[in-house]
mmCIF file of C-alpha atoms in Angstrom:
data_model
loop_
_atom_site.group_PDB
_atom_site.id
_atom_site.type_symbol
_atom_site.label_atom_id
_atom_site.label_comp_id
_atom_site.label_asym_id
_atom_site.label_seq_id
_atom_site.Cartn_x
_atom_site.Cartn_y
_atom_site.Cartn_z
ATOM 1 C CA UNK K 1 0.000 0.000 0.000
ATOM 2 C CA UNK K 2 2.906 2.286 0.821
ATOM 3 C CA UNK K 3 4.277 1.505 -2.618
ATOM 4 C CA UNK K 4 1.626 2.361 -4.108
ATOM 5 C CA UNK K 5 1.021 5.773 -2.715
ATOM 6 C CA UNK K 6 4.636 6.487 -3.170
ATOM 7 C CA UNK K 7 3.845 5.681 -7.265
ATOM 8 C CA UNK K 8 0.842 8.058 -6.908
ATOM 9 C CA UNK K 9 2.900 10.530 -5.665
ATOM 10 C CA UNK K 10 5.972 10.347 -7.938
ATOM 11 C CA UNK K 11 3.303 10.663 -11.116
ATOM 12 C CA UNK K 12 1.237 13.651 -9.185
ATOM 13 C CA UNK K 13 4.600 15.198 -8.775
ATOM 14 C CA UNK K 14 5.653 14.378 -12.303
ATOM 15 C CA UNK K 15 2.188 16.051 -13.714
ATOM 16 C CA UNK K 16 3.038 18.905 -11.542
ATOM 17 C CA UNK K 17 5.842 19.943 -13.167
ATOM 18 C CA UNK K 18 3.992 19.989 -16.776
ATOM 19 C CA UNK K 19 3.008 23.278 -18.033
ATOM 20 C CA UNK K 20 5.893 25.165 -16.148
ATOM 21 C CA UNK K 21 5.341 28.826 -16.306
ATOM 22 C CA UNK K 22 1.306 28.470 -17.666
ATOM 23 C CA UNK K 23 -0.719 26.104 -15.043
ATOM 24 C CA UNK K 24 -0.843 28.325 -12.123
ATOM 25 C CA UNK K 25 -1.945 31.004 -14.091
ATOM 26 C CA UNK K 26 -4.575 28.889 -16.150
ATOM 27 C CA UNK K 27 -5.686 26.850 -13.119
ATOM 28 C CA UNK K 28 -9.419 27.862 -12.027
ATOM 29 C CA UNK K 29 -9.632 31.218 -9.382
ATOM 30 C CA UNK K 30 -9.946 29.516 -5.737
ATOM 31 C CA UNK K 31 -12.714 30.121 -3.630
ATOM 32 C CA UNK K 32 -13.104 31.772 -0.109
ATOM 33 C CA UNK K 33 -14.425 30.848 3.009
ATOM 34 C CA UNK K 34 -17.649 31.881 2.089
ATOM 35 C CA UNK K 35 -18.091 29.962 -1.625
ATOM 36 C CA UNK K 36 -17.369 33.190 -2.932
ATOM 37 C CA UNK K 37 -14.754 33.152 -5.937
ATOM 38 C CA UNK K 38 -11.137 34.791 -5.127
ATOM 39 C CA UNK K 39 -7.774 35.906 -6.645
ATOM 40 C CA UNK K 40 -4.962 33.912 -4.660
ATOM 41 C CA UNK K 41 -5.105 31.359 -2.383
ATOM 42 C CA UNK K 42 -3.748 32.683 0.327
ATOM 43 C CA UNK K 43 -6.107 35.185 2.566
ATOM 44 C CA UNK K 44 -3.355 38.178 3.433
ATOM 45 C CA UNK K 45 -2.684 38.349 -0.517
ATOM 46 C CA UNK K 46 -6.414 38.538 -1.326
ATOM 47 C CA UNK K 47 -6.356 41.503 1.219
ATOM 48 C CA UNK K 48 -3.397 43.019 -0.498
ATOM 49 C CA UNK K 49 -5.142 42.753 -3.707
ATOM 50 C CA UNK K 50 -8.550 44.046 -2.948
ATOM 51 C CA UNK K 51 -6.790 47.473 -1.056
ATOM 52 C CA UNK K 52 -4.911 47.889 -4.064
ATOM 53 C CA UNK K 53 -7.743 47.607 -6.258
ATOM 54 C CA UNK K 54 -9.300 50.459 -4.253
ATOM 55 C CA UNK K 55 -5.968 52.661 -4.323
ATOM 56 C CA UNK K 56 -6.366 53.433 -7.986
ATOM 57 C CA UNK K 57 -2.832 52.363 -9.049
ATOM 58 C CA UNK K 58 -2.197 52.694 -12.791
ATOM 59 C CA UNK K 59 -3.164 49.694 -14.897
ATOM 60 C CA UNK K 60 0.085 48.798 -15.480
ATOM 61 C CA UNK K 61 1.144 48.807 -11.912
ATOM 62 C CA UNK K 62 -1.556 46.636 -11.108
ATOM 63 C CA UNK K 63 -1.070 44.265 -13.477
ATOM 64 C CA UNK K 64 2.659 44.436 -11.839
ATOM 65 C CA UNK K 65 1.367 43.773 -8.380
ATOM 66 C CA UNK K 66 -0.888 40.817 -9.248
ATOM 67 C CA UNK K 67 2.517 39.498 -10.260
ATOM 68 C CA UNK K 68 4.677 39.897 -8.140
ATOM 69 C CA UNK K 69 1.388 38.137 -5.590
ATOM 70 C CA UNK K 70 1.251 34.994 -7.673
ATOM 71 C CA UNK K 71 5.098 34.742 -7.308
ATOM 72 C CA UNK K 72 4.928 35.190 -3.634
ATOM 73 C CA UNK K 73 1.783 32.850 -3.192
ATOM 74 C CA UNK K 74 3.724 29.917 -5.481
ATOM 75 C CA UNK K 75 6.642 30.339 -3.187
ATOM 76 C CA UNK K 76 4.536 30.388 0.193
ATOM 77 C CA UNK K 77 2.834 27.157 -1.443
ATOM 78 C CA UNK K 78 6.062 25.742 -1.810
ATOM 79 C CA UNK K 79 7.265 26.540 1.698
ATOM 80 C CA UNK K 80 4.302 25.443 3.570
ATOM 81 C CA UNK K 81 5.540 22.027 1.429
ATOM 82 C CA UNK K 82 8.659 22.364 3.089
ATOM 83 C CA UNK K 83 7.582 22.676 6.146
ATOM 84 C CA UNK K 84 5.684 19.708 6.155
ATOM 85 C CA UNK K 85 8.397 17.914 5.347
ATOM 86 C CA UNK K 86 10.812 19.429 8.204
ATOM 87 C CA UNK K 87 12.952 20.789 5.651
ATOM 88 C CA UNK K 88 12.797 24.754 6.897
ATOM 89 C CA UNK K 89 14.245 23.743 10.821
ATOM 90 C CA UNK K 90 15.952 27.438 11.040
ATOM 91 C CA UNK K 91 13.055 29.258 9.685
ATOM 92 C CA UNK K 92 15.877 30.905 7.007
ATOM 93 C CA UNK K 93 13.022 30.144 4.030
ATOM 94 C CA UNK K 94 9.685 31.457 6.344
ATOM 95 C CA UNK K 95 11.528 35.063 7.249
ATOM 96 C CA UNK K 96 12.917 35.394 3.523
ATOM 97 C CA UNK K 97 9.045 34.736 2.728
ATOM 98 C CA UNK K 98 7.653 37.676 4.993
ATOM 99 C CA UNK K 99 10.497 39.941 3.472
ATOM 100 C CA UNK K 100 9.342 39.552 0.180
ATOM 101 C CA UNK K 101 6.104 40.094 1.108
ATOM 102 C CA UNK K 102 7.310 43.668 3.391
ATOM 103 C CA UNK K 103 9.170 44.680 0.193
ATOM 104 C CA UNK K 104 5.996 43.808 -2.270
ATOM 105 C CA UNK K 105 4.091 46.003 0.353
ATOM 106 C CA UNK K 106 6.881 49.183 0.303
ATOM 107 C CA UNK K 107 7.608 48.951 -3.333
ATOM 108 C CA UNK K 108 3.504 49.672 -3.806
ATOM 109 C CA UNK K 109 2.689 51.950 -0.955
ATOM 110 C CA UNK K 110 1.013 49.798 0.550
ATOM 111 C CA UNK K 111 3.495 49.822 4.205
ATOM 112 C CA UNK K 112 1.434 52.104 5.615
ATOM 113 C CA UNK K 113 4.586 54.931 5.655
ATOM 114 C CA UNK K 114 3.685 57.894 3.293
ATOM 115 C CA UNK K 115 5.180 57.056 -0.653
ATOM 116 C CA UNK K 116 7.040 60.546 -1.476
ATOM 117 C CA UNK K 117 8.100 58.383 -4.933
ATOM 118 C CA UNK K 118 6.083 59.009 -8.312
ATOM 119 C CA UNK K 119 3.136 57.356 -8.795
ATOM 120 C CA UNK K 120 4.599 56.426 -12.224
ATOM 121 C CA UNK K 121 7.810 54.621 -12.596
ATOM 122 C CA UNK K 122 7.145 52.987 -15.756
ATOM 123 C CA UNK K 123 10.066 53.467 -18.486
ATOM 124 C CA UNK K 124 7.189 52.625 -21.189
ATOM 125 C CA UNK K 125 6.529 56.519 -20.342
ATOM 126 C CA UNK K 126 10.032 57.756 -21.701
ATOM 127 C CA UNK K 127 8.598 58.892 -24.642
ATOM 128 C CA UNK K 128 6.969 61.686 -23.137
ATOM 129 C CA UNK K 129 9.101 62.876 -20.347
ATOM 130 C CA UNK K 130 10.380 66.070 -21.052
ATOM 131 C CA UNK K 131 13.840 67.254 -20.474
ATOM 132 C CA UNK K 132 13.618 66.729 -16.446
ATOM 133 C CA UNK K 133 15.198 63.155 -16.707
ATOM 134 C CA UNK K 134 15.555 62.713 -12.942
ATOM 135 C CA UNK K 135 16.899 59.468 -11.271
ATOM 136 C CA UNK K 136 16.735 60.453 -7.802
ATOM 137 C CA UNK K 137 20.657 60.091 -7.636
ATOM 138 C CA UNK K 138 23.380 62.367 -7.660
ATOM 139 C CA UNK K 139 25.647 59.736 -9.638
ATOM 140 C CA UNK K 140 22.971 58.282 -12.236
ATOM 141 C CA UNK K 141 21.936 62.572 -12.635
ATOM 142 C CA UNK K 142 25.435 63.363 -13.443
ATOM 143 C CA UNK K 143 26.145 60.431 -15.661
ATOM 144 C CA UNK K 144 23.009 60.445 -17.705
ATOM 145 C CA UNK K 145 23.018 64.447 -18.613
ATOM 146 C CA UNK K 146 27.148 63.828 -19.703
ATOM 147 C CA UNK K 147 26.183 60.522 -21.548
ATOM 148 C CA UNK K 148 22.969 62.890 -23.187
ATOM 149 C CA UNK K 149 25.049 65.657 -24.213
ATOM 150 C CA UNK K 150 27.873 63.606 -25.488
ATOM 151 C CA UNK K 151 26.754 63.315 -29.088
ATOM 152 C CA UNK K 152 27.604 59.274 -28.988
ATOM 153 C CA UNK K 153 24.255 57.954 -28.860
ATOM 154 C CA UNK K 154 21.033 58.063 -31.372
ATOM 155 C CA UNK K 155 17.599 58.485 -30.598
ATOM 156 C CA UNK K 156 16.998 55.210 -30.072
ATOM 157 C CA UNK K 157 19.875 53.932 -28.641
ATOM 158 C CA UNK K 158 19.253 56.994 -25.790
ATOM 159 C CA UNK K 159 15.945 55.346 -25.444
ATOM 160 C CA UNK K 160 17.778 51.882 -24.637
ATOM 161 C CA UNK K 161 20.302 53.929 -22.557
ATOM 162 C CA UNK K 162 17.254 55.435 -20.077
ATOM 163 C CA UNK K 163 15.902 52.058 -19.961
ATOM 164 C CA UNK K 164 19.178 51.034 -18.341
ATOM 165 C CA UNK K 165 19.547 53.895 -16.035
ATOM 166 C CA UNK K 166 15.708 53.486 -14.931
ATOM 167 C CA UNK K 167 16.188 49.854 -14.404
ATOM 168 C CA UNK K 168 18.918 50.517 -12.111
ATOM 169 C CA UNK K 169 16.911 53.265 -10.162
ATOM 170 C CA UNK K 170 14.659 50.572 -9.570
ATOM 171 C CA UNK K 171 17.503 48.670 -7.445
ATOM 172 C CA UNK K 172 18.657 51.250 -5.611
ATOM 173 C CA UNK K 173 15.035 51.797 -4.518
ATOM 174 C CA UNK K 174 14.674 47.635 -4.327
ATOM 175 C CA UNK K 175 18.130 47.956 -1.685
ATOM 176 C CA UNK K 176 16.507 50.877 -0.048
ATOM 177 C CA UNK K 177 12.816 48.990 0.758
ATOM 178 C CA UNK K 178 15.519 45.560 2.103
ATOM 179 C CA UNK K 179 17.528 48.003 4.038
ATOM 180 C CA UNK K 180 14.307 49.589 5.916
ATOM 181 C CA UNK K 181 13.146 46.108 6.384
ATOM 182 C CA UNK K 182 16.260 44.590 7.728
ATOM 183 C CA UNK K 183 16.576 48.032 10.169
ATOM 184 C CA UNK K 184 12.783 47.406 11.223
ATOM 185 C CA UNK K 185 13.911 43.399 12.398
ATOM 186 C CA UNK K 186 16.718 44.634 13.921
ATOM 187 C CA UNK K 187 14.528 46.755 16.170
ATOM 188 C CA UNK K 188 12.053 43.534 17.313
ATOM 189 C CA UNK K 189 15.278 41.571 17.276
ATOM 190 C CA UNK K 190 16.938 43.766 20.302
ATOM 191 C CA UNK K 191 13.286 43.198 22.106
ATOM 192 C CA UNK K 192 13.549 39.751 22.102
ATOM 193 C CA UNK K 193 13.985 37.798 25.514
ATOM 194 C CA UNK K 194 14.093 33.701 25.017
ATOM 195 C CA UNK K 195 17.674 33.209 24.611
ATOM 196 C CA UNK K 196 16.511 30.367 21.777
ATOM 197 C CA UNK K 197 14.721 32.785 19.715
ATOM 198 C CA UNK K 198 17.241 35.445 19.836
ATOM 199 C CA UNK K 199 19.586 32.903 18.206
ATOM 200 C CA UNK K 200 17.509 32.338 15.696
ATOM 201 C CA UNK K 201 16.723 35.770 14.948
ATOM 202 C CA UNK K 202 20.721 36.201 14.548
ATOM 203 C CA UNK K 203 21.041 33.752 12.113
ATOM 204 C CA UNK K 204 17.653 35.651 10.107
ATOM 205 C CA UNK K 205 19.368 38.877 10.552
ATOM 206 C CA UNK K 206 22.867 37.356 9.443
ATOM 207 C CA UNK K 207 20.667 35.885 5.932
ATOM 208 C CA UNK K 208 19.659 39.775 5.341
ATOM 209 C CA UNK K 209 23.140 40.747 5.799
ATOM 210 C CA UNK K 210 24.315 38.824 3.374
ATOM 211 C CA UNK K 211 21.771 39.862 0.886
ATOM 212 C CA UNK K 212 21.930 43.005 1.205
ATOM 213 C CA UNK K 213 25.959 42.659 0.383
ATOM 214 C CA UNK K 214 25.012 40.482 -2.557
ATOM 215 C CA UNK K 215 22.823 43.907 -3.925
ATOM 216 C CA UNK K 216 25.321 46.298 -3.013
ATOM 217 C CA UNK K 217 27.934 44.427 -5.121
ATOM 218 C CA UNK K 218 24.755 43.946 -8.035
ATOM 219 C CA UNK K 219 24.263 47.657 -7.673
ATOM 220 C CA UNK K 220 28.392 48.913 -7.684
ATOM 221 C CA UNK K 221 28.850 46.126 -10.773
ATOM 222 C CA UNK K 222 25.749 47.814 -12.448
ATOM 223 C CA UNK K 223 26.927 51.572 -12.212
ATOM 224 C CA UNK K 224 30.039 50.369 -13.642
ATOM 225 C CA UNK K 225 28.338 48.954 -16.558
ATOM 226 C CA UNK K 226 26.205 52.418 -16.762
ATOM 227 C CA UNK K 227 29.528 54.239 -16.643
ATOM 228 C CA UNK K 228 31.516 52.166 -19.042
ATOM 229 C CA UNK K 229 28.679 52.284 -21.355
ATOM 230 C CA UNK K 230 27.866 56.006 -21.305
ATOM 231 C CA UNK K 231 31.811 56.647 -21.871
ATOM 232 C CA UNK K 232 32.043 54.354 -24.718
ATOM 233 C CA UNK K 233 28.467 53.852 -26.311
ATOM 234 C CA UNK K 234 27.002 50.612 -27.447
ATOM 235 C CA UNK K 235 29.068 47.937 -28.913
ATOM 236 C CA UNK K 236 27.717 46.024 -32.227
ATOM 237 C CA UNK K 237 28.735 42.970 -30.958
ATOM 238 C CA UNK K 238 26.157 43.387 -27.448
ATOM 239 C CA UNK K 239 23.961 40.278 -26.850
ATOM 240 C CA UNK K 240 21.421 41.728 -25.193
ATOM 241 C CA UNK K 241 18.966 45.074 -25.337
ATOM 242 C CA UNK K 242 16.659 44.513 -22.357
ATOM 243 C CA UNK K 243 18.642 45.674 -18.980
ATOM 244 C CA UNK K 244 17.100 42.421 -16.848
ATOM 245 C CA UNK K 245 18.588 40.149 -19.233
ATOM 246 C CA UNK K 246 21.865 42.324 -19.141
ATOM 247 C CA UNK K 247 22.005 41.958 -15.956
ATOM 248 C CA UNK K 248 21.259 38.013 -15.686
ATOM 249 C CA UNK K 249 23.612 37.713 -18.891
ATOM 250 C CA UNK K 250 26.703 39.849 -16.743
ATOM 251 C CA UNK K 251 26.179 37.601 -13.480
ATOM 252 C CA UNK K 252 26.619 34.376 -15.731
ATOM 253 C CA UNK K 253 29.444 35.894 -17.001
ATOM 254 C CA UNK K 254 30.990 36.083 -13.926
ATOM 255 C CA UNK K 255 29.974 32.615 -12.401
ATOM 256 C CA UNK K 256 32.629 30.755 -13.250
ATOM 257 C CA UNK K 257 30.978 28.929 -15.954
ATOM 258 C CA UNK K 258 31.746 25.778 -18.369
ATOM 259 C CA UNK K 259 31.279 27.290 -22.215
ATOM 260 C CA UNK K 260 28.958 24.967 -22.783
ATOM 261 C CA UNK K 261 27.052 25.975 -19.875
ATOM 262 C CA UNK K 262 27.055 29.800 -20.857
ATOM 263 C CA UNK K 263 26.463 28.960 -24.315
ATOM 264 C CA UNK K 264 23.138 27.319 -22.937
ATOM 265 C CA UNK K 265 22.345 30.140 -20.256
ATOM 266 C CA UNK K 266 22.590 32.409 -23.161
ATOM 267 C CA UNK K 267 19.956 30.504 -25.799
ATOM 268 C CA UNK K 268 17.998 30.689 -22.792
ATOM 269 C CA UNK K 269 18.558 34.023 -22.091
ATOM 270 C CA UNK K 270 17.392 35.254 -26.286
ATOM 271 C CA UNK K 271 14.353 33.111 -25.640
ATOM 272 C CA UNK K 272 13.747 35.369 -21.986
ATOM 273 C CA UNK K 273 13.978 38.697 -24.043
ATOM 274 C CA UNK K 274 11.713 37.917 -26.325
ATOM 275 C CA UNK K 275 9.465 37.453 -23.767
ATOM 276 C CA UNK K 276 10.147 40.875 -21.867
ATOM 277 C CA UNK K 277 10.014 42.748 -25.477
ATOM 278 C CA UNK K 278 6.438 40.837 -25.225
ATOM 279 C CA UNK K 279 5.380 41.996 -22.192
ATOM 280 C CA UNK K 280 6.432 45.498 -22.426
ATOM 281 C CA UNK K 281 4.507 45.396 -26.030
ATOM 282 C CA UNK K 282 1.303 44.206 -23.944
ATOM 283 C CA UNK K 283 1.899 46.760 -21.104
ATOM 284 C CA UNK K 284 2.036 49.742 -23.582
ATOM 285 C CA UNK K 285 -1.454 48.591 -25.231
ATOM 286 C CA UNK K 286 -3.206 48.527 -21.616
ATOM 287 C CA UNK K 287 -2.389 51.529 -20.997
ATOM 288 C CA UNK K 288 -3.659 52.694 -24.372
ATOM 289 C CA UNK K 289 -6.777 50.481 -23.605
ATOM 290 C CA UNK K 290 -7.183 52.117 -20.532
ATOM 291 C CA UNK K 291 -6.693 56.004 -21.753
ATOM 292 C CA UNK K 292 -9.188 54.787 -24.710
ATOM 293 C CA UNK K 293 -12.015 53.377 -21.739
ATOM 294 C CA UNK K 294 -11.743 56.516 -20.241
ATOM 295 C CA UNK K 295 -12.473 58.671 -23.288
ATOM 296 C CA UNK K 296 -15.413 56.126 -24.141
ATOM 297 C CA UNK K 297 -16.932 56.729 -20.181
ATOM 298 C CA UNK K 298 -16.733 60.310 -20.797
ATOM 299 C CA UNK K 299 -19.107 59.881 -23.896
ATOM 300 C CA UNK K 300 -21.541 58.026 -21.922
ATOM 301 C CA UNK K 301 -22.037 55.629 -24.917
ATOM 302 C CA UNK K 302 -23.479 52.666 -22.352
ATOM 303 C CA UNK K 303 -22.883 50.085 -25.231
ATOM 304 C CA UNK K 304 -19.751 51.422 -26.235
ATOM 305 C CA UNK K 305 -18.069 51.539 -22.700
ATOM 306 C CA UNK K 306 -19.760 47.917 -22.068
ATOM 307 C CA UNK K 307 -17.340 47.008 -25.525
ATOM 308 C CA UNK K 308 -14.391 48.995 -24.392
ATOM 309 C CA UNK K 309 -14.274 47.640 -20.883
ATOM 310 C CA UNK K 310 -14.466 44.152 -22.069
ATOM 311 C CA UNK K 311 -11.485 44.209 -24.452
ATOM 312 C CA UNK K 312 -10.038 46.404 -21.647
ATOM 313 C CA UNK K 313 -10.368 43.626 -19.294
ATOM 314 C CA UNK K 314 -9.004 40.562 -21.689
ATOM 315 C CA UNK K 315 -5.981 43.061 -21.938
ATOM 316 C CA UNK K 316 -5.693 43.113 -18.460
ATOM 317 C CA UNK K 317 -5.286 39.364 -17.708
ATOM 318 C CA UNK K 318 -3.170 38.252 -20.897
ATOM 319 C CA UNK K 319 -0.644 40.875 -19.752
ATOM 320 C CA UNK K 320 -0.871 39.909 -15.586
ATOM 321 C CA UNK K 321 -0.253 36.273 -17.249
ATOM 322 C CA UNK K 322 2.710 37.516 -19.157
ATOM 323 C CA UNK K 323 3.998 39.188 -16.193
ATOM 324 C CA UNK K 324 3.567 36.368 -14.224
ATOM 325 C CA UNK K 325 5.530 34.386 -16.648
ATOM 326 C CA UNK K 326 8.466 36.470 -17.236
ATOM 327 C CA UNK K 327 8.868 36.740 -13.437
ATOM 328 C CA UNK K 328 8.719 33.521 -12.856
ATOM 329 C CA UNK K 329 11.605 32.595 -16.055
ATOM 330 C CA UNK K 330 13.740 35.446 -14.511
ATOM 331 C CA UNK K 331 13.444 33.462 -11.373
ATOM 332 C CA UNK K 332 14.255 30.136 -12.147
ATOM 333 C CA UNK K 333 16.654 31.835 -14.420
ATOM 334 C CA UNK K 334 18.840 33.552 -11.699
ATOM 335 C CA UNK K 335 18.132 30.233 -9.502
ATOM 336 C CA UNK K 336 19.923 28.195 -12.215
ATOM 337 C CA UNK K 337 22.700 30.733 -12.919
ATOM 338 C CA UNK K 338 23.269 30.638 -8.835
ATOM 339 C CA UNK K 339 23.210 27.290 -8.344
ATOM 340 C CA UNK K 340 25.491 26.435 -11.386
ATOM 341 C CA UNK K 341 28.236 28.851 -10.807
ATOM 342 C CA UNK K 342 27.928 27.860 -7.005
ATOM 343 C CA UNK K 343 28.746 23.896 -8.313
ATOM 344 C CA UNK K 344 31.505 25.195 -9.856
ATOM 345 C CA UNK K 345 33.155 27.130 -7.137
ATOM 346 C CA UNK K 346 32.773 23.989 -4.799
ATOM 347 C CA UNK K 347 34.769 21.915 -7.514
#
């Protein structure tokens, strides 16, 4: 009888990994306590949801959010797993769990603390931003407006060059959101009386010390590459255009890697950027969708908006599934880049 439960098992397991990146997202909505149909499985993320929904964030930020969710409620799905099976003893996988959720929470507003960022931080924007190209940084400032004036770059590869210098904005503010979380532990941590726990919580604090060194070298390695790149402009033979597969492509350069095994990572990594230069392409027409519903409800048209908000709505969820899916690749992704180059250094 064991046997054959173990069999069961192995081919549930097996039929679990089918579909990789497209079964969660196709699987049918759960339901809540009361019957009634919901968003994520997990009760805290359907609260997160249903606030933001309320907040008016921008489409495209939404469709962002319900993301970055269904990556946090596959990984809490995973680690409940774990736990289960005794396989989270120091509790290193449960408190990197609630600081991806604090960080989902600051990186939306949604902390509670008043968000003096833009509402918009969306590069698809670029187009229209006038000349008042801020970064928020002193460094990024200085190096964009000598890199602008320069005379080295076209149009379009100045348009490439922003999306570079955005994307790394966006990890300074990622470090900033861990750093305010890792201060905020630190202040429970000094409260804490059993002796046992406190040891724990060392060992917790000592995992977000480490990370946070791990993005301060990611963040010093990428203003290098901003630097080196505004001084000498765009090679012909780059691999890449997108800045998150830059930035995968540059840490599997530097992991110690077989040939073979970079030559892989990097067919991998053509297939990933076609699906980001997907994504963006579907975030751009939901936010035309959505500045076309508007113009439609201002008309009044009752069987016009009823059209409009339909096709507005199918928008919506093919991009959240295509942002679901390029999160996830990037994830397993980075895992796989990690874990090779980590192989190697053991060797």
């Amino acid at each position: 009888i064991v046997l054959r439960y173990l069999v069961v098992a192995l081919c549930l397991g097996a039929c679990a990994m089918a579909g990789k990146y497209s079964r969660e997202v196709n699987e049918p909505k759960p339901s809540g306590s009361d019957g009634q149909t919901v968003e994520f499985r997990i009760a805290k993320l359907n609260q997160v949801w249903e606030k933001a929904k309320r907040m008016q964030l921008s489409p495209v930020r939404l469709t962002e959010l319900h993301s970055d969710l269904k990556i946090q409620e596959k990984d809490e799905m995973q680690w409940k797993k774990m736990k289960v099976e005794g396989l989270d003893e120091n509790g290193e996988k449960e408190a990197q769990l609630r600081r991806n959720f604090n960080v989902i929470l600051a990186k939306y507003g949604m902390d509670g603390k008043r968000d003096t960022r833009p509402l918009e931080s969306n590069y698809l924007k670029d187009h229209d931003t006038k000349e008042a190209d801020a970064f928020d940084d002193p460094r990024l400032d200085k190096l964009w407006n000598k890199a602008k004036s320069s005379g080295k770059f076209s149009s379009e590869e100045l348009l490439s060059l922003k999306r570079e210098f955005q994307h790394h904005k966006d990890k300074i503010h990622e470090y900033n959101i861990l750093m305010d979380t890792v201060s905020r532990t630190e202040e429970i941590h000094k409260n804490v009386i059993s002796p046992l726990e406190g040891d724990t919580k060392e060992h917790v604090l000592h995992q977000k010390h480490t990370e946070l060194k791990q993005k301060m070298r990611d963040l010093n390695q990428g203003f290098e590459r901003l630097r080196k790149l505004s001084h000498e402009g765009f090679t012909e033979d780059s691999e890449f255009r997108e800045p998150r597969v830059i930035e995968l492509w540059e840490a599997a350069k530097r992991a110690n890697l077989s040939d073979d095994e970079l030559d892989s990572i990097k067919e991998e990594l053509h297939h990933f950027e076609t699906k980001v230069e997907k994504h963006s392409h579907y975030q751009e027409q939901l936010e035309l969708s959505h500045q076309k519903l508007q113009h439609v409800e201002a008309l009044g048209d009752k069987e016009h908006i009823k059209r409009n908000k339909e096709k507005y709505n199918t928008l919506a969820e093919k991009t959240r599934e295509m942002s679901y899916k390029m999160k996830k690749h990037m994830q397993d992704l980075s895992n796989k880049i990690s874990q090779q180059g980590l192989a190697h250094n053991e060797l």
